[in-house]
Short mmCIF file of C-alpha atoms in Angstrom, two decimals:
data_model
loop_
_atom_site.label_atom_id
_atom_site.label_comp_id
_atom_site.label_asym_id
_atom_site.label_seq_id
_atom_site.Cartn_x
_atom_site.Cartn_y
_atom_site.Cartn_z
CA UNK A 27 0.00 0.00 0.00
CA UNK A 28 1.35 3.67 -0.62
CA UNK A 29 1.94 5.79 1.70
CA UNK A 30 -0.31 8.94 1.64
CA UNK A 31 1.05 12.44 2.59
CA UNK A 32 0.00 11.96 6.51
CA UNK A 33 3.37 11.01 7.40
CA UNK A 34 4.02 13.65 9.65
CA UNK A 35 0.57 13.08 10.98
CA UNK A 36 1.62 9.37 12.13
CA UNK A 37 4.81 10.07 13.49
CA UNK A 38 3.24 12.98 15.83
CA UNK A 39 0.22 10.66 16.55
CA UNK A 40 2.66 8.12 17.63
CA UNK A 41 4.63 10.58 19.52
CA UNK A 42 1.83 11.65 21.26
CA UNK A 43 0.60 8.29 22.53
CA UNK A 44 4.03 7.18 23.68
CA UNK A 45 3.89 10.22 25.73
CA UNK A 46 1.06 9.71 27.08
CA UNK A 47 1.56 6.18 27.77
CA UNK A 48 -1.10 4.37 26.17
CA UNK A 49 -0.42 0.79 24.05
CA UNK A 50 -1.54 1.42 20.30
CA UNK A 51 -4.45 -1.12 21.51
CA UNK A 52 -5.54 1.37 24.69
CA UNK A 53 -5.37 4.44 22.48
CA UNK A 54 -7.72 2.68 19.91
CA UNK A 55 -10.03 1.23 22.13
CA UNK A 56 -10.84 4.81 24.09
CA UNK A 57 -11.26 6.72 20.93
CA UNK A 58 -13.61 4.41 19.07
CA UNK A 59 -11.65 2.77 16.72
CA UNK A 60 -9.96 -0.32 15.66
CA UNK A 61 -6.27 -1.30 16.23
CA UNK A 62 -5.54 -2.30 12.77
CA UNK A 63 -7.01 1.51 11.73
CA UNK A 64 -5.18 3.39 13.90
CA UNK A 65 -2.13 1.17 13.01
CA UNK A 66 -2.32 2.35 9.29
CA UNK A 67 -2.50 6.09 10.36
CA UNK A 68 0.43 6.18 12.46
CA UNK A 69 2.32 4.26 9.50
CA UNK A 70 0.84 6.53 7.31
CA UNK A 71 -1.23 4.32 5.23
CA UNK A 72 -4.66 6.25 5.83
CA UNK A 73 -5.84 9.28 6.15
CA UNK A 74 -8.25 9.85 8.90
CA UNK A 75 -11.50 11.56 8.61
CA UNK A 76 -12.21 14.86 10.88
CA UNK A 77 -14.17 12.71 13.21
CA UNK A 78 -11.69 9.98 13.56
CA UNK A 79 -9.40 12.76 14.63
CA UNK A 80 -11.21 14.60 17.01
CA UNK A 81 -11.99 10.96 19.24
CA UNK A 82 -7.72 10.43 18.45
CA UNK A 83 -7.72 13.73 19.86
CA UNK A 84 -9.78 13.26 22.92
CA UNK A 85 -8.66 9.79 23.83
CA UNK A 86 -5.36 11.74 24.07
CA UNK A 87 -6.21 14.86 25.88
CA UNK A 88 -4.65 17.29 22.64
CA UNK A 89 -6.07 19.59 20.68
CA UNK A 90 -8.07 18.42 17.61
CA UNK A 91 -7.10 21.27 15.79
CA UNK A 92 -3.44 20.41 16.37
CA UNK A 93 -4.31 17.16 14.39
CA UNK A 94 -6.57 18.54 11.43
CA UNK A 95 -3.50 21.01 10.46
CA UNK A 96 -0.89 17.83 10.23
CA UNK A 97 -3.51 15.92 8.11
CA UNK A 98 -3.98 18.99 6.16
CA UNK A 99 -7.80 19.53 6.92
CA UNK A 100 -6.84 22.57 8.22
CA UNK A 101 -4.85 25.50 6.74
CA UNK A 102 -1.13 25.42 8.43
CA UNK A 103 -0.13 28.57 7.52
CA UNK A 104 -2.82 30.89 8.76
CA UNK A 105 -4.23 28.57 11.45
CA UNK A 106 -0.63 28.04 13.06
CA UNK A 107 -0.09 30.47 15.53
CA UNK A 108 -3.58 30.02 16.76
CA UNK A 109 -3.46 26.21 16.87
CA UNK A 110 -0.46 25.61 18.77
CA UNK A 111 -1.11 28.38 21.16
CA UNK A 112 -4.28 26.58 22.01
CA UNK A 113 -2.79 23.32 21.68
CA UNK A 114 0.02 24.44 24.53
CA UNK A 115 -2.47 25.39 26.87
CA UNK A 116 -4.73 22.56 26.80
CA UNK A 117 -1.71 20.05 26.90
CA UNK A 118 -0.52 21.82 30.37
CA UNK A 119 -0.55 19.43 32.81
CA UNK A 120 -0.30 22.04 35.53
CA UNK A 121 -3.73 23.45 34.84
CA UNK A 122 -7.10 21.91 35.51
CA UNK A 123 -9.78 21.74 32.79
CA UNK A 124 -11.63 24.95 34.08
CA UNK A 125 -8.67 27.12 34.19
CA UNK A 126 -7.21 25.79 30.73
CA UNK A 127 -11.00 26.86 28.88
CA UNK A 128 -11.02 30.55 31.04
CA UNK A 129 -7.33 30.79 29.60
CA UNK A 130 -8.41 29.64 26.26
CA UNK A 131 -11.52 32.53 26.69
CA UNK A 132 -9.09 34.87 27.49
CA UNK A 133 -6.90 33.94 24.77
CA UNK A 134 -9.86 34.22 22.10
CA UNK A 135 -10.99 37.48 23.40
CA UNK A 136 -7.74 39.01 22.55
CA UNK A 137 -7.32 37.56 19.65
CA UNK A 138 -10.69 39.21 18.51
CA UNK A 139 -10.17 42.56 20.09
CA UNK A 140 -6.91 42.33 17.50
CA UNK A 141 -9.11 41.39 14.81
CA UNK A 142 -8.70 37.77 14.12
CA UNK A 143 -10.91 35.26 13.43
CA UNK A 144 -12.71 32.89 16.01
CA UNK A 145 -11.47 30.09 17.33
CA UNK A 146 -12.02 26.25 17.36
CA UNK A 147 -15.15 24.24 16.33
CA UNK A 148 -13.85 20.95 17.71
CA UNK A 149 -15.17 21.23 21.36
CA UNK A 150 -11.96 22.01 22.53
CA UNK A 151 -11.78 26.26 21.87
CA UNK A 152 -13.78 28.55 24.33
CA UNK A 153 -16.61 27.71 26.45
CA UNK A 154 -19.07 29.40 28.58
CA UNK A 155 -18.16 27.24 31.33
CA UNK A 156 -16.64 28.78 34.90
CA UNK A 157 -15.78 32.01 33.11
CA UNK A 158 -16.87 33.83 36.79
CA UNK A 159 -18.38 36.58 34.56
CA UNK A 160 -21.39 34.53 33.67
CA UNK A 161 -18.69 32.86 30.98
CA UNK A 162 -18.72 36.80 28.92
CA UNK A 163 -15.42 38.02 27.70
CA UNK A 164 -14.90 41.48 26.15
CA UNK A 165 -15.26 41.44 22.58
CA UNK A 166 -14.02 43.43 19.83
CA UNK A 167 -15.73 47.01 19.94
CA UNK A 168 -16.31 47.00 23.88
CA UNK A 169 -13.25 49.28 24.60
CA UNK A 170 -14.51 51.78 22.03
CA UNK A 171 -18.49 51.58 23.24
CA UNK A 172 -17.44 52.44 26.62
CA UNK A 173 -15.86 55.72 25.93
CA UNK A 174 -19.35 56.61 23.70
CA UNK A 175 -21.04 55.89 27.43
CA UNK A 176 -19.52 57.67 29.46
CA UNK A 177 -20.51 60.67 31.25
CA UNK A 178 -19.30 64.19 31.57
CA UNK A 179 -18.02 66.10 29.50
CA UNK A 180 -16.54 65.30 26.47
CA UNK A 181 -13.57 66.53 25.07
CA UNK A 182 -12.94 67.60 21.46
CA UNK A 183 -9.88 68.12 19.38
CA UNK A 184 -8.65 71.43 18.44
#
């Protein structure tokens, strides 16, 4: 069988298991799908769909999103930064779950306030869960509609 261009995708897979300790036969049984399968993706003999992925990815505790960009579902180039920022946080061990999504919800609010794009659609970007504000973070255009709330007087230029 030839192997398909999700080389890199196999080797990091692999890497990623081994790290996390799991036989090839664990890591297939708690995401859903069979040891031969998973075998052939780590060799890089298939390419995984989206939804294989994401249950990889949650069996392992990573981000999905770090796994669509290595099997080329997502765009590398503009979804890099993004994707292994997030992919940093949620793989620190030295954070529970709530503090790694507030983190992520911080992360996303900046990132929107600078005018990028929203985050994950995987279940693993921002969540309204344990925010402490009722899970709201400050969007784009809330620095600039305070100031037209304000009262007093305002000032002019000139």
């Amino acid at each position: 069988m030839a192997s398909l261009n999700v080389g890199n995708l196999g080797e990091y897979l692999r890497e990623q298991r081994r790290n996390a300790q799991l036989s090839l036969r664990q890591l297939a049984d708690a995401a859903g799908v069979s040891n031969p399968y998973l075998s052939q993706i780590e060799r890089g003999l298939r390419k995984p769909s989206a939804e294989v992925l994401q249950q990889v990815a949650k069996a392992l505790r990573i981000s999905a999103e770090t796994l669509y960009v290595r099997a080329g579902i997502l765009d590398a180039e503009r979804d890099r930064d993004d994707v292994e920022t997030r992919a940093v946080i949620l793989a620190d061990p030295s954070l529970n779950e709530r503090q790694k999504q507030v983190l992520l919800q911080i992360y996303e609010s900046f990132r929107k306030e600078n005018g990028f794009r929203g985050g994950a659609e995987d279940g693993h970007g921002t969540t309204d869960q344990g925010a402490g504000d009722g899970g709201r973070t400050a969007g784009a255009g809330d620095a600039a509609a305070g100031s037209d709330t304000e009262t007093g007087p305002r000032r002019t230029a000139g």
